[in-house]
């Protein structure tokens, strides 16, 4: 999926799009039950987490269709994607509030996952500053202010290790603005794709917390398996994989599929590996290749198999044909690199039950999309407060999250410092093209549509106590994301901002405020969470994602 906001899906095959929002698990609630007191000093919290979590198992390798750990025991990778480092924000999402890095990772661990899939973009790797909003006070233990996105990646990996989690690095996009169907673009040629991967492999060469390299997210469109050199993903994955292993021979190399298969027809972006059995990716270092398809339900795109009278009983045969055979026949292990759903329809619930059953029956590794609640179409593992668990999803995943090889019992998460922020975070929603925005559903290949440049912001509107500016940050046919920049002119005990929107049909997501709408009339948002009350002079940025035929242009604001 694409990260950031939802992306337009083409009339053909596509996977889900991702968007901004808010997520994390009920760590605070768990702590309360455990009798833990309020927020501790940052250093104490970090030491306590490090002392109570098990060590990583060391480097992994493959053996036929099995992944094995450093003791040669079978190992199932159970990952959750936490996106944001691939978006224009260049920082994992959710840190704009009181959520901390340790709190997010402890939540993921407490759910039963053992790995974090961490998307990034080449653009963010090169950036010298974090572009999105971070509550630096809440996250003061990590000294992120003034740091580069690459430094943030270092911190997430270090804290993942402290929380007993491993990490798969996912090259999600070349540019932060949109997904690319091929592994290279005019701005990011193959040489840079390879050099960036070699840099990362060398950077974490001595740290088995980083277990794998997902070479390129969701090859689609013109991507082929074999064929012309310019589109041959199998050959590119071979070159890229060998380059990574030259820098660190211990990494697993995750190779996604393509959308338009020669032998099995169209499927999801990144989902087609029907041709890999006859033409495998063969690397200079053996026992490294893991195939990583993506799969989504009918709500993401009406693939032809969803209308089959035999649905959902027909699904295992679809998966066997497209990718499952690789592990079943002992060719190579499969890690289902993305799957997710909001569980909003009976069809989606049937798909979820079926794919969980398939993964469990075949002992397959997986990475759920996503931890973030701000993923369009799928939502996340936590609600928009980034803390409350999405219980229905975790119940649906329970058969594959219970303790088994590769999953150790989760320690009681320890709270990270969460003092009241002095300045409010401003999540800058990411314009996205395809899930991965997460996320990130197809019948014919979805081509990511680049997000338009944000329109000029209108001048600020002012009430007696509050000044507000409305900013469009991303739009696509059917929706948009906008931010509100607020300045308290004096102490504000409560506030609301309204604007006319003649095409609005619903509010899909919001952060830092709660929003309602009158269909095809207006949107009204009120302060909540960390912005419910504002101190004199305080500046905050909040935002929302709206389903509408088109975004309003510089709407007039009414402040109360």
GROMACS .gro file of C-alpha atoms in nm, residues 55-537:
model
  483
   55UNK     CA    1   1.702  -1.069   2.339
   56UNK     CA    2   1.659  -1.108   1.965
   57UNK     CA    3   1.721  -1.452   1.820
   58UNK     CA    4   2.006  -1.342   1.594
   59UNK     CA    5   2.030  -1.361   1.217
   60UNK     CA    6   1.775  -1.565   1.025
   61UNK     CA    7   1.823  -1.785   0.719
   62UNK     CA    8   1.608  -1.996   0.489
   63UNK     CA    9   1.596  -2.370   0.443
   64UNK     CA   10   1.371  -2.474   0.156
   65UNK     CA   11   1.030  -2.331   0.245
   66UNK     CA   12   1.124  -2.260   0.608
   67UNK     CA   13   1.276  -1.958   0.783
   68UNK     CA   14   1.510  -2.061   1.064
   69UNK     CA   15   1.670  -1.869   1.349
   70UNK     CA   16   2.032  -1.871   1.464
   71UNK     CA   17   1.968  -2.196   1.651
   72UNK     CA   18   1.831  -2.352   1.331
   73UNK     CA   19   1.482  -2.368   1.481
   74UNK     CA   20   1.182  -2.284   1.255
   75UNK     CA   21   1.088  -1.918   1.290
   76UNK     CA   22   0.770  -1.736   1.189
   77UNK     CA   23   0.807  -1.362   1.131
   78UNK     CA   24   0.499  -1.186   1.266
   79UNK     CA   25   0.527  -0.822   1.169
   80UNK     CA   26   0.319  -0.507   1.182
   81UNK     CA   27   0.393  -0.213   0.951
   82UNK     CA   28   0.442   0.127   1.116
   83UNK     CA   29   0.452   0.382   0.839
   84UNK     CA   30   0.549   0.748   0.808
   85UNK     CA   31   0.921   0.742   0.729
   86UNK     CA   32   0.832   0.703   0.361
   87UNK     CA   33   0.592   0.999   0.354
   88UNK     CA   34   0.665   1.371   0.319
   89UNK     CA   35   0.671   1.379   0.702
   90UNK     CA   36   0.985   1.161   0.704
   91UNK     CA   37   0.902   1.035   1.053
   92UNK     CA   38   0.683   0.748   1.181
   93UNK     CA   39   0.328   0.872   1.222
   94UNK     CA   40   0.156   0.923   1.557
   95UNK     CA   41   0.442   1.101   1.733
   96UNK     CA   42   0.268   1.436   1.693
   97UNK     CA   43   0.063   1.371   2.009
   98UNK     CA   44   0.177   1.225   2.339
   99UNK     CA   45   0.261   0.886   2.186
  100UNK     CA   46   0.629   0.794   2.220
  101UNK     CA   47   0.841   0.556   2.015
  102UNK     CA   48   0.868   0.309   2.302
  103UNK     CA   49   0.497   0.323   2.367
  104UNK     CA   50   0.417   0.241   2.004
  105UNK     CA   51   0.667  -0.045   1.995
  106UNK     CA   52   0.550  -0.184   2.330
  107UNK     CA   53   0.196  -0.182   2.191
  108UNK     CA   54   0.303  -0.380   1.885
  109UNK     CA   55   0.490  -0.628   2.103
  110UNK     CA   56   0.200  -0.666   2.345
  111UNK     CA   57  -0.029  -0.767   2.058
  112UNK     CA   58   0.188  -1.070   1.981
  113UNK     CA   59   0.404  -0.941   1.694
  114UNK     CA   60   0.778  -1.002   1.694
  115UNK     CA   61   0.883  -0.768   1.410
  116UNK     CA   62   0.818  -0.418   1.277
  117UNK     CA   63   0.808  -0.358   0.903
  118UNK     CA   64   0.944  -0.005   0.868
  119UNK     CA   65   0.871   0.167   0.534
  120UNK     CA   66   1.106   0.441   0.412
  121UNK     CA   67   1.162   0.650   0.099
  122UNK     CA   68   1.492   0.735  -0.068
  123UNK     CA   69   1.389   1.099  -0.040
  124UNK     CA   70   1.365   1.073   0.338
  125UNK     CA   71   1.700   0.892   0.360
  126UNK     CA   72   1.861   1.197   0.201
  127UNK     CA   73   1.666   1.456   0.400
  128UNK     CA   74   1.856   1.663   0.655
  129UNK     CA   75   1.555   1.735   0.878
  130UNK     CA   76   1.229   1.577   0.987
  131UNK     CA   77   0.953   1.735   0.778
  132UNK     CA   78   0.648   1.633   0.982
  133UNK     CA   79   0.542   1.731   1.331
  134UNK     CA   80   0.683   1.555   1.636
  135UNK     CA   81   0.598   1.623   1.998
  136UNK     CA   82   0.961   1.656   2.101
  137UNK     CA   83   0.871   1.704   2.465
  138UNK     CA   84   0.685   1.375   2.490
  139UNK     CA   85   0.968   1.208   2.296
  140UNK     CA   86   1.246   1.396   2.475
  141UNK     CA   87   1.415   1.069   2.577
  142UNK     CA   88   1.529   1.023   2.217
  143UNK     CA   89   1.669   1.373   2.146
  144UNK     CA   90   1.502   1.386   1.804
  145UNK     CA   91   1.490   1.762   1.763
  146UNK     CA   92   1.720   1.872   1.483
  147UNK     CA   93   1.792   1.514   1.379
  148UNK     CA   94   1.774   1.363   1.030
  149UNK     CA   95   1.514   1.100   0.930
  150UNK     CA   96   1.804   0.851   0.913
  151UNK     CA   97   1.877   0.927   1.278
  152UNK     CA   98   1.510   0.861   1.356
  153UNK     CA   99   1.543   0.524   1.182
  154UNK     CA  100   1.844   0.449   1.404
  155UNK     CA  101   1.636   0.535   1.711
  156UNK     CA  102   1.337   0.322   1.609
  157UNK     CA  103   1.567   0.026   1.546
  158UNK     CA  104   1.745   0.069   1.880
  159UNK     CA  105   1.416   0.094   2.067
  160UNK     CA  106   1.274  -0.203   1.874
  161UNK     CA  107   1.567  -0.406   2.003
  162UNK     CA  108   1.502  -0.284   2.358
  163UNK     CA  109   1.138  -0.388   2.324
  164UNK     CA  110   1.223  -0.738   2.200
  165UNK     CA  111   1.129  -0.669   1.838
  166UNK     CA  112   1.313  -0.715   1.510
  167UNK     CA  113   1.289  -0.488   1.205
  168UNK     CA  114   1.238  -0.536   0.831
  169UNK     CA  115   1.335  -0.229   0.630
  170UNK     CA  116   1.090  -0.166   0.345
  171UNK     CA  117   1.192   0.056   0.054
  172UNK     CA  118   0.840   0.177   0.005
  173UNK     CA  119   0.893   0.461  -0.241
  174UNK     CA  120   1.166   0.650  -0.420
  175UNK     CA  121   0.989   0.985  -0.371
  176UNK     CA  122   0.792   1.057  -0.057
  177UNK     CA  123   0.504   1.192  -0.262
  178UNK     CA  124   0.399   0.882  -0.455
  179UNK     CA  125   0.453   0.514  -0.522
  180UNK     CA  126   0.644   0.400  -0.832
  181UNK     CA  127   0.550   0.085  -1.025
  182UNK     CA  128   0.915   0.014  -1.111
  183UNK     CA  129   1.212   0.011  -0.876
  184UNK     CA  130   1.359   0.323  -1.033
  185UNK     CA  131   1.243   0.665  -1.156
  186UNK     CA  132   1.407   0.952  -1.342
  187UNK     CA  133   1.481   1.119  -1.008
  188UNK     CA  134   1.594   0.800  -0.831
  189UNK     CA  135   1.779   0.575  -1.079
  190UNK     CA  136   1.869   0.213  -1.011
  191UNK     CA  137   2.220   0.318  -0.906
  192UNK     CA  138   2.081   0.521  -0.617
  193UNK     CA  139   1.832   0.247  -0.523
  194UNK     CA  140   2.128   0.011  -0.490
  195UNK     CA  141   2.364   0.254  -0.317
  196UNK     CA  142   2.102   0.349  -0.058
  197UNK     CA  143   2.038  -0.018   0.014
  198UNK     CA  144   2.410  -0.083   0.048
  199UNK     CA  145   2.441   0.210   0.289
  200UNK     CA  146   2.162   0.074   0.510
  201UNK     CA  147   2.294  -0.282   0.498
  202UNK     CA  148   2.638  -0.162   0.606
  203UNK     CA  149   2.495   0.075   0.870
  204UNK     CA  150   2.319  -0.209   1.055
  205UNK     CA  151   2.563  -0.483   0.960
  206UNK     CA  152   2.646  -0.564   1.322
  207UNK     CA  153   2.291  -0.545   1.455
  208UNK     CA  154   2.072  -0.855   1.405
  209UNK     CA  155   1.771  -0.645   1.506
  210UNK     CA  156   1.749  -0.560   1.135
  211UNK     CA  157   1.669  -0.898   0.982
  212UNK     CA  158   1.556  -0.818   0.630
  213UNK     CA  159   1.547  -0.589   0.328
  214UNK     CA  160   1.216  -0.558   0.139
  215UNK     CA  161   1.376  -0.440  -0.186
  216UNK     CA  162   1.087  -0.248  -0.347
  217UNK     CA  163   0.724  -0.209  -0.250
  218UNK     CA  164   0.456  -0.330  -0.490
  219UNK     CA  165   0.598  -0.356  -0.841
  220UNK     CA  166   0.305  -0.293  -1.074
  221UNK     CA  167   0.198  -0.174  -1.417
  222UNK     CA  168   0.474  -0.242  -1.668
  223UNK     CA  169   0.684  -0.448  -1.425
  224UNK     CA  170   0.758  -0.796  -1.565
  225UNK     CA  171   0.910  -1.117  -1.435
  226UNK     CA  172   1.176  -1.169  -1.699
  227UNK     CA  173   1.149  -0.990  -2.032
  228UNK     CA  174   1.291  -0.648  -2.127
  229UNK     CA  175   1.567  -0.524  -1.898
  230UNK     CA  176   1.389  -0.195  -1.831
  231UNK     CA  177   1.092  -0.371  -1.672
  232UNK     CA  178   1.241  -0.703  -1.554
  233UNK     CA  179   1.182  -0.705  -1.180
  234UNK     CA  180   1.325  -1.055  -1.135
  235UNK     CA  181   1.661  -0.946  -1.276
  236UNK     CA  182   1.656  -0.617  -1.081
  237UNK     CA  183   1.577  -0.801  -0.757
  238UNK     CA  184   1.874  -1.028  -0.826
  239UNK     CA  185   2.106  -0.728  -0.875
  240UNK     CA  186   1.964  -0.545  -0.574
  241UNK     CA  187   1.971  -0.850  -0.350
  242UNK     CA  188   2.332  -0.929  -0.436
  243UNK     CA  189   2.432  -0.567  -0.369
  244UNK     CA  190   2.267  -0.576  -0.025
  245UNK     CA  191   2.430  -0.907   0.064
  246UNK     CA  192   2.771  -0.777  -0.042
  247UNK     CA  193   2.735  -0.522   0.240
  248UNK     CA  194   2.569  -0.759   0.489
  249UNK     CA  195   2.549  -1.129   0.395
  250UNK     CA  196   2.322  -1.208   0.692
  251UNK     CA  197   2.008  -1.026   0.580
  252UNK     CA  198   1.696  -1.188   0.441
  253UNK     CA  199   1.612  -1.047   0.098
  254UNK     CA  200   1.238  -0.996   0.056
  255UNK     CA  201   1.120  -0.999  -0.305
  256UNK     CA  202   0.766  -0.889  -0.383
  257UNK     CA  203   0.564  -1.002  -0.683
  258UNK     CA  204   0.430  -0.809  -0.980
  259UNK     CA  205   0.080  -0.710  -1.082
  260UNK     CA  206   0.056  -0.844  -1.437
  261UNK     CA  207   0.175  -1.203  -1.451
  262UNK     CA  208   0.256  -1.390  -1.770
  263UNK     CA  209   0.108  -1.721  -1.654
  264UNK     CA  210  -0.160  -1.639  -1.397
  265UNK     CA  211  -0.303  -1.303  -1.505
  266UNK     CA  212  -0.350  -0.983  -1.310
  267UNK     CA  213  -0.355  -0.957  -0.935
  268UNK     CA  214  -0.265  -0.706  -0.663
  269UNK     CA  215   0.028  -0.469  -0.685
  270UNK     CA  216   0.321  -0.673  -0.560
  271UNK     CA  217   0.100  -0.981  -0.540
  272UNK     CA  218   0.198  -1.199  -0.836
  273UNK     CA  219   0.471  -1.461  -0.799
  274UNK     CA  220   0.328  -1.731  -1.024
  275UNK     CA  221   0.635  -1.708  -1.251
  276UNK     CA  222   0.895  -1.717  -0.971
  277UNK     CA  223   0.899  -2.096  -0.943
  278UNK     CA  224   1.022  -2.139  -1.301
  279UNK     CA  225   1.247  -1.831  -1.287
  280UNK     CA  226   1.353  -1.780  -0.925
  281UNK     CA  227   1.567  -1.504  -0.779
  282UNK     CA  228   1.900  -1.676  -0.721
  283UNK     CA  229   2.155  -1.484  -0.514
  284UNK     CA  230   2.528  -1.519  -0.462
  285UNK     CA  231   2.472  -1.588  -0.092
  286UNK     CA  232   2.238  -1.888  -0.054
  287UNK     CA  233   1.948  -1.925   0.189
  288UNK     CA  234   1.851  -1.555   0.180
  289UNK     CA  235   1.546  -1.520  -0.049
  290UNK     CA  236   1.198  -1.480   0.099
  291UNK     CA  237   0.910  -1.405  -0.140
  292UNK     CA  238   0.672  -1.139  -0.013
  293UNK     CA  239   0.336  -1.097  -0.193
  294UNK     CA  240   0.057  -0.857  -0.092
  295UNK     CA  241  -0.313  -0.943  -0.072
  296UNK     CA  242  -0.626  -0.746   0.017
  297UNK     CA  243  -1.005  -0.791   0.037
  298UNK     CA  244  -1.286  -0.687  -0.198
  299UNK     CA  245  -1.330  -0.348  -0.029
  300UNK     CA  246  -0.991  -0.251  -0.171
  301UNK     CA  247  -1.068  -0.368  -0.522
  302UNK     CA  248  -1.322  -0.604  -0.677
  303UNK     CA  249  -1.086  -0.874  -0.804
  304UNK     CA  250  -1.266  -1.133  -1.014
  305UNK     CA  251  -1.231  -1.407  -0.752
  306UNK     CA  252  -1.448  -1.212  -0.508
  307UNK     CA  253  -1.751  -1.257  -0.738
  308UNK     CA  254  -1.692  -1.630  -0.785
  309UNK     CA  255  -1.994  -1.829  -0.660
  310UNK     CA  256  -1.752  -2.042  -0.460
  311UNK     CA  257  -1.619  -1.743  -0.262
  312UNK     CA  258  -1.457  -1.760  -0.007
  313UNK     CA  259  -1.381  -2.131  -0.052
  314UNK     CA  260  -1.200  -2.046  -0.378
  315UNK     CA  261  -0.940  -1.825  -0.209
  316UNK     CA  262  -0.680  -2.090  -0.109
  317UNK     CA  263  -0.654  -2.198  -0.474
  318UNK     CA  264  -0.599  -1.834  -0.580
  319UNK     CA  265  -0.323  -1.794  -0.321
  320UNK     CA  266  -0.167  -2.131  -0.407
  321UNK     CA  267  -0.147  -2.030  -0.774
  322UNK     CA  268  -0.010  -1.681  -0.718
  323UNK     CA  269   0.241  -1.740  -0.436
  324UNK     CA  270   0.155  -2.011  -0.182
  325UNK     CA  271   0.306  -2.289  -0.395
  326UNK     CA  272   0.653  -2.144  -0.339
  327UNK     CA  273   0.653  -2.239   0.028
  328UNK     CA  274   0.438  -2.550  -0.010
  329UNK     CA  275   0.681  -2.695  -0.266
  330UNK     CA  276   0.986  -2.600  -0.060
  331UNK     CA  277   1.116  -2.353  -0.320
  332UNK     CA  278   1.145  -2.063  -0.075
  333UNK     CA  279   0.961  -1.925   0.229
  334UNK     CA  280   0.672  -1.682   0.185
  335UNK     CA  281   0.616  -1.377   0.402
  336UNK     CA  282   0.280  -1.217   0.321
  337UNK     CA  283   0.414  -0.862   0.317
  338UNK     CA  284   0.085  -0.674   0.341
  339UNK     CA  285  -0.271  -0.767   0.422
  340UNK     CA  286  -0.534  -0.576   0.615
  341UNK     CA  287  -0.897  -0.475   0.637
  342UNK     CA  288  -1.133  -0.254   0.832
  343UNK     CA  289  -1.365  -0.558   0.870
  344UNK     CA  290  -1.654  -0.337   0.758
  345UNK     CA  291  -1.828  -0.589   0.529
  346UNK     CA  292  -1.927  -0.955   0.544
  347UNK     CA  293  -1.705  -1.021   0.241
  348UNK     CA  294  -1.404  -0.864   0.407
  349UNK     CA  295  -1.462  -1.061   0.725
  350UNK     CA  296  -1.479  -1.384   0.523
  351UNK     CA  297  -1.155  -1.291   0.343
  352UNK     CA  298  -0.982  -1.215   0.673
  353UNK     CA  299  -1.088  -1.545   0.830
  354UNK     CA  300  -0.974  -1.731   0.520
  355UNK     CA  301  -0.632  -1.571   0.490
  356UNK     CA  302  -0.558  -1.610   0.862
  357UNK     CA  303  -0.655  -1.977   0.834
  358UNK     CA  304  -0.432  -2.016   0.527
  359UNK     CA  305  -0.132  -1.854   0.697
  360UNK     CA  306  -0.177  -2.066   1.008
  361UNK     CA  307  -0.223  -2.393   0.820
  362UNK     CA  308   0.092  -2.332   0.616
  363UNK     CA  309   0.305  -2.179   0.891
  364UNK     CA  310   0.369  -1.867   0.685
  365UNK     CA  311   0.526  -1.543   0.801
  366UNK     CA  312   0.340  -1.217   0.754
  367UNK     CA  313   0.336  -0.839   0.800
  368UNK     CA  314  -0.001  -0.680   0.881
  369UNK     CA  315  -0.091  -0.343   0.733
  370UNK     CA  316  -0.089  -0.151   0.953
  371UNK     CA  317  -0.027  -0.040   1.309
  372UNK     CA  318  -0.126   0.314   1.205
  373UNK     CA  319  -0.495   0.399   1.234
  374UNK     CA  320  -0.454   0.652   0.951
  375UNK     CA  321  -0.443   0.400   0.669
  376UNK     CA  322  -0.716   0.454   0.414
  377UNK     CA  323  -0.943   0.157   0.360
  378UNK     CA  324  -0.788  -0.064   0.627
  379UNK     CA  325  -0.751   0.150   0.937
  380UNK     CA  326  -0.502   0.017   1.188
  381UNK     CA  327  -0.443  -0.204   1.488
  382UNK     CA  328  -0.522   0.085   1.720
  383UNK     CA  329  -0.793   0.347   1.716
  384UNK     CA  330  -0.745   0.712   1.631
  385UNK     CA  331  -0.605   0.785   1.977
  386UNK     CA  332  -0.306   0.565   1.881
  387UNK     CA  333  -0.359   0.369   2.202
  388UNK     CA  334  -0.688   0.181   2.217
  389UNK     CA  335  -0.654  -0.162   2.053
  390UNK     CA  336  -0.882  -0.254   1.763
  391UNK     CA  337  -1.012  -0.559   1.942
  392UNK     CA  338  -1.204  -0.709   1.647
  393UNK     CA  339  -0.889  -0.710   1.432
  394UNK     CA  340  -0.673  -0.859   1.704
  395UNK     CA  341  -0.936  -1.126   1.766
  396UNK     CA  342  -0.936  -1.207   1.395
  397UNK     CA  343  -0.554  -1.229   1.397
  398UNK     CA  344  -0.540  -1.428   1.723
  399UNK     CA  345  -0.490  -1.770   1.556
  400UNK     CA  346  -0.158  -1.651   1.407
  401UNK     CA  347  -0.047  -1.424   1.692
  402UNK     CA  348  -0.051  -1.688   1.965
  403UNK     CA  349   0.284  -1.811   2.090
  404UNK     CA  350   0.456  -2.040   1.844
  405UNK     CA  351   0.809  -2.069   1.700
  406UNK     CA  352   0.939  -1.718   1.665
  407UNK     CA  353   0.699  -1.561   1.913
  408UNK     CA  354   0.792  -1.523   2.276
  409UNK     CA  355   0.546  -1.417   2.544
  410UNK     CA  356   0.499  -1.043   2.541
  411UNK     CA  357   0.628  -0.854   2.842
  412UNK     CA  358   0.405  -0.607   3.019
  413UNK     CA  359   0.466  -0.284   2.834
  414UNK     CA  360   0.611   0.002   3.033
  415UNK     CA  361   0.486   0.348   2.981
  416UNK     CA  362   0.705   0.603   2.810
  417UNK     CA  363   0.710   0.963   2.926
  418UNK     CA  364   0.398   1.137   2.814
  419UNK     CA  365   0.391   1.484   2.966
  420UNK     CA  366   0.151   1.738   2.836
  421UNK     CA  367   0.301   1.875   2.518
  422UNK     CA  368   0.410   2.233   2.513
  423UNK     CA  369   0.350   2.262   2.146
  424UNK     CA  370   0.104   2.062   1.957
  425UNK     CA  371   0.209   1.821   1.690
  426UNK     CA  372   0.113   1.885   1.336
  427UNK     CA  373   0.088   1.573   1.131
  428UNK     CA  374   0.140   1.669   0.772
  429UNK     CA  375  -0.061   1.418   0.578
  430UNK     CA  376   0.123   1.255   0.305
  431UNK     CA  377   0.010   1.279  -0.047
  432UNK     CA  378   0.013   0.929  -0.165
  433UNK     CA  379  -0.009   0.732  -0.467
  434UNK     CA  380  -0.047   0.385  -0.389
  435UNK     CA  381   0.018   0.148  -0.015
  436UNK     CA  382   0.116   0.099   0.049
  437UNK     CA  383  -0.156   0.487   0.131
  438UNK     CA  384  -0.049   0.193   0.377
  439UNK     CA  385  -0.197   0.157   0.195
  440UNK     CA  386  -0.198   0.026   0.160
  441UNK     CA  387  -0.696  -0.278  -0.437
  442UNK     CA  388  -0.697  -0.394  -0.771
  443UNK     CA  389  -0.824  -0.582  -1.077
  444UNK     CA  390  -0.618  -0.411  -1.328
  445UNK     CA  391  -0.309  -0.242  -1.225
  446UNK     CA  392  -0.347   0.059  -1.016
  447UNK     CA  393  -0.124   0.334  -1.116
  448UNK     CA  394  -0.039   0.562  -0.832
  449UNK     CA  395  -0.152   0.912  -0.893
  450UNK     CA  396   0.085   1.175  -0.765
  451UNK     CA  397  -0.063   1.410  -0.513
  452UNK     CA  398  -0.114   1.759  -0.637
  453UNK     CA  399   0.080   2.041  -0.486
  454UNK     CA  400  -0.101   2.187  -0.188
  455UNK     CA  401  -0.312   2.482  -0.284
  456UNK     CA  402  -0.229   2.823  -0.150
  457UNK     CA  403  -0.352   2.877   0.200
  458UNK     CA  404  -0.606   3.148   0.266
  459UNK     CA  405  -0.521   3.419   0.516
  460UNK     CA  406  -0.584   3.330   0.877
  461UNK     CA  407  -0.931   3.373   1.020
  462UNK     CA  408  -0.952   3.510   1.374
  463UNK     CA  409  -1.204   3.492   1.651
  464UNK     CA  410  -1.176   3.668   1.986
  465UNK     CA  411  -0.946   3.398   2.123
  466UNK     CA  412  -0.825   3.191   1.830
  467UNK     CA  413  -0.659   3.240   1.490
  468UNK     CA  414  -0.693   2.958   1.235
  469UNK     CA  415  -0.555   2.887   0.888
  470UNK     CA  416  -0.692   2.604   0.668
  471UNK     CA  417  -0.433   2.425   0.449
  472UNK     CA  418  -0.501   2.163   0.181
  473UNK     CA  419  -0.214   1.912   0.192
  474UNK     CA  420  -0.339   1.638  -0.040
  475UNK     CA  421  -0.636   1.567  -0.266
  476UNK     CA  422  -0.753   1.301  -0.510
  477UNK     CA  423  -1.080   1.218  -0.688
  478UNK     CA  424  -1.305   1.139  -0.390
  479UNK     CA  425  -1.127   1.299  -0.100
  480UNK     CA  426  -0.872   1.530   0.054
  481UNK     CA  427  -0.658   1.590   0.361
  482UNK     CA  428  -0.633   1.933   0.522
  483UNK     CA  429  -0.455   2.081   0.822
  484UNK     CA  430  -0.566   2.360   1.054
  485UNK     CA  431  -0.290   2.579   1.197
  486UNK     CA  432  -0.423   2.729   1.519
  487UNK     CA  433  -0.284   3.005   1.744
  488UNK     CA  434  -0.444   3.083   2.080
  489UNK     CA  435  -0.459   3.462   2.120
  490UNK     CA  436  -0.549   3.405   2.487
  491UNK     CA  437  -0.632   3.100   2.698
  492UNK     CA  438  -0.892   2.889   2.515
  493UNK     CA  439  -1.099   2.645   2.728
  494UNK     CA  440  -1.264   2.496   2.417
  495UNK     CA  441  -1.287   2.573   2.044
  496UNK     CA  442  -1.447   2.477   1.714
  497UNK     CA  443  -1.381   2.566   1.351
  498UNK     CA  444  -1.634   2.521   1.066
  499UNK     CA  445  -1.620   2.567   0.689
  500UNK     CA  446  -1.850   2.508   0.394
  501UNK     CA  447  -1.792   2.197   0.184
  502UNK     CA  448  -2.058   2.143  -0.084
  503UNK     CA  449  -1.943   1.790  -0.176
  504UNK     CA  450  -1.853   1.636   0.163
  505UNK     CA  451  -2.004   1.291   0.232
  506UNK     CA  452  -1.810   1.185   0.545
  507UNK     CA  453  -1.506   1.250   0.759
  508UNK     CA  454  -1.278   0.946   0.732
  509UNK     CA  455  -1.022   1.041   0.993
  510UNK     CA  456  -0.899   1.325   1.212
  511UNK     CA  457  -0.619   1.394   1.457
  512UNK     CA  458  -0.603   1.651   1.737
  513UNK     CA  459  -0.974   1.724   1.700
  514UNK     CA  460  -1.312   1.558   1.650
  515UNK     CA  461  -1.501   1.639   1.333
  516UNK     CA  462  -1.860   1.609   1.215
  517UNK     CA  463  -2.023   1.709   0.889
  518UNK     CA  464  -2.356   1.797   0.732
  519UNK     CA  465  -2.365   1.606   0.400
  520UNK     CA  466  -2.284   1.827   0.102
  521UNK     CA  467  -2.293   2.133   0.329
  522UNK     CA  468  -2.021   2.181   0.590
  523UNK     CA  469  -1.757   2.037   0.822
  524UNK     CA  470  -1.718   2.131   1.190
  525UNK     CA  471  -1.420   2.032   1.406
  526UNK     CA  472  -1.375   2.076   1.780
  527UNK     CA  473  -1.063   2.046   1.995
  528UNK     CA  474  -0.993   1.712   2.162
  529UNK     CA  475  -0.706   1.517   2.311
  530UNK     CA  476  -0.404   1.745   2.348
  531UNK     CA  477  -0.581   2.043   2.184
  532UNK     CA  478  -0.901   2.042   2.391
  533UNK     CA  479  -0.764   2.342   2.584
  534UNK     CA  480  -0.505   2.586   2.454
  535UNK     CA  481  -0.281   2.812   2.657
  536UNK     CA  482  -0.233   3.175   2.561
  537UNK     CA  483   0.014   3.193   2.273
   0.00000   0.00000   0.00000
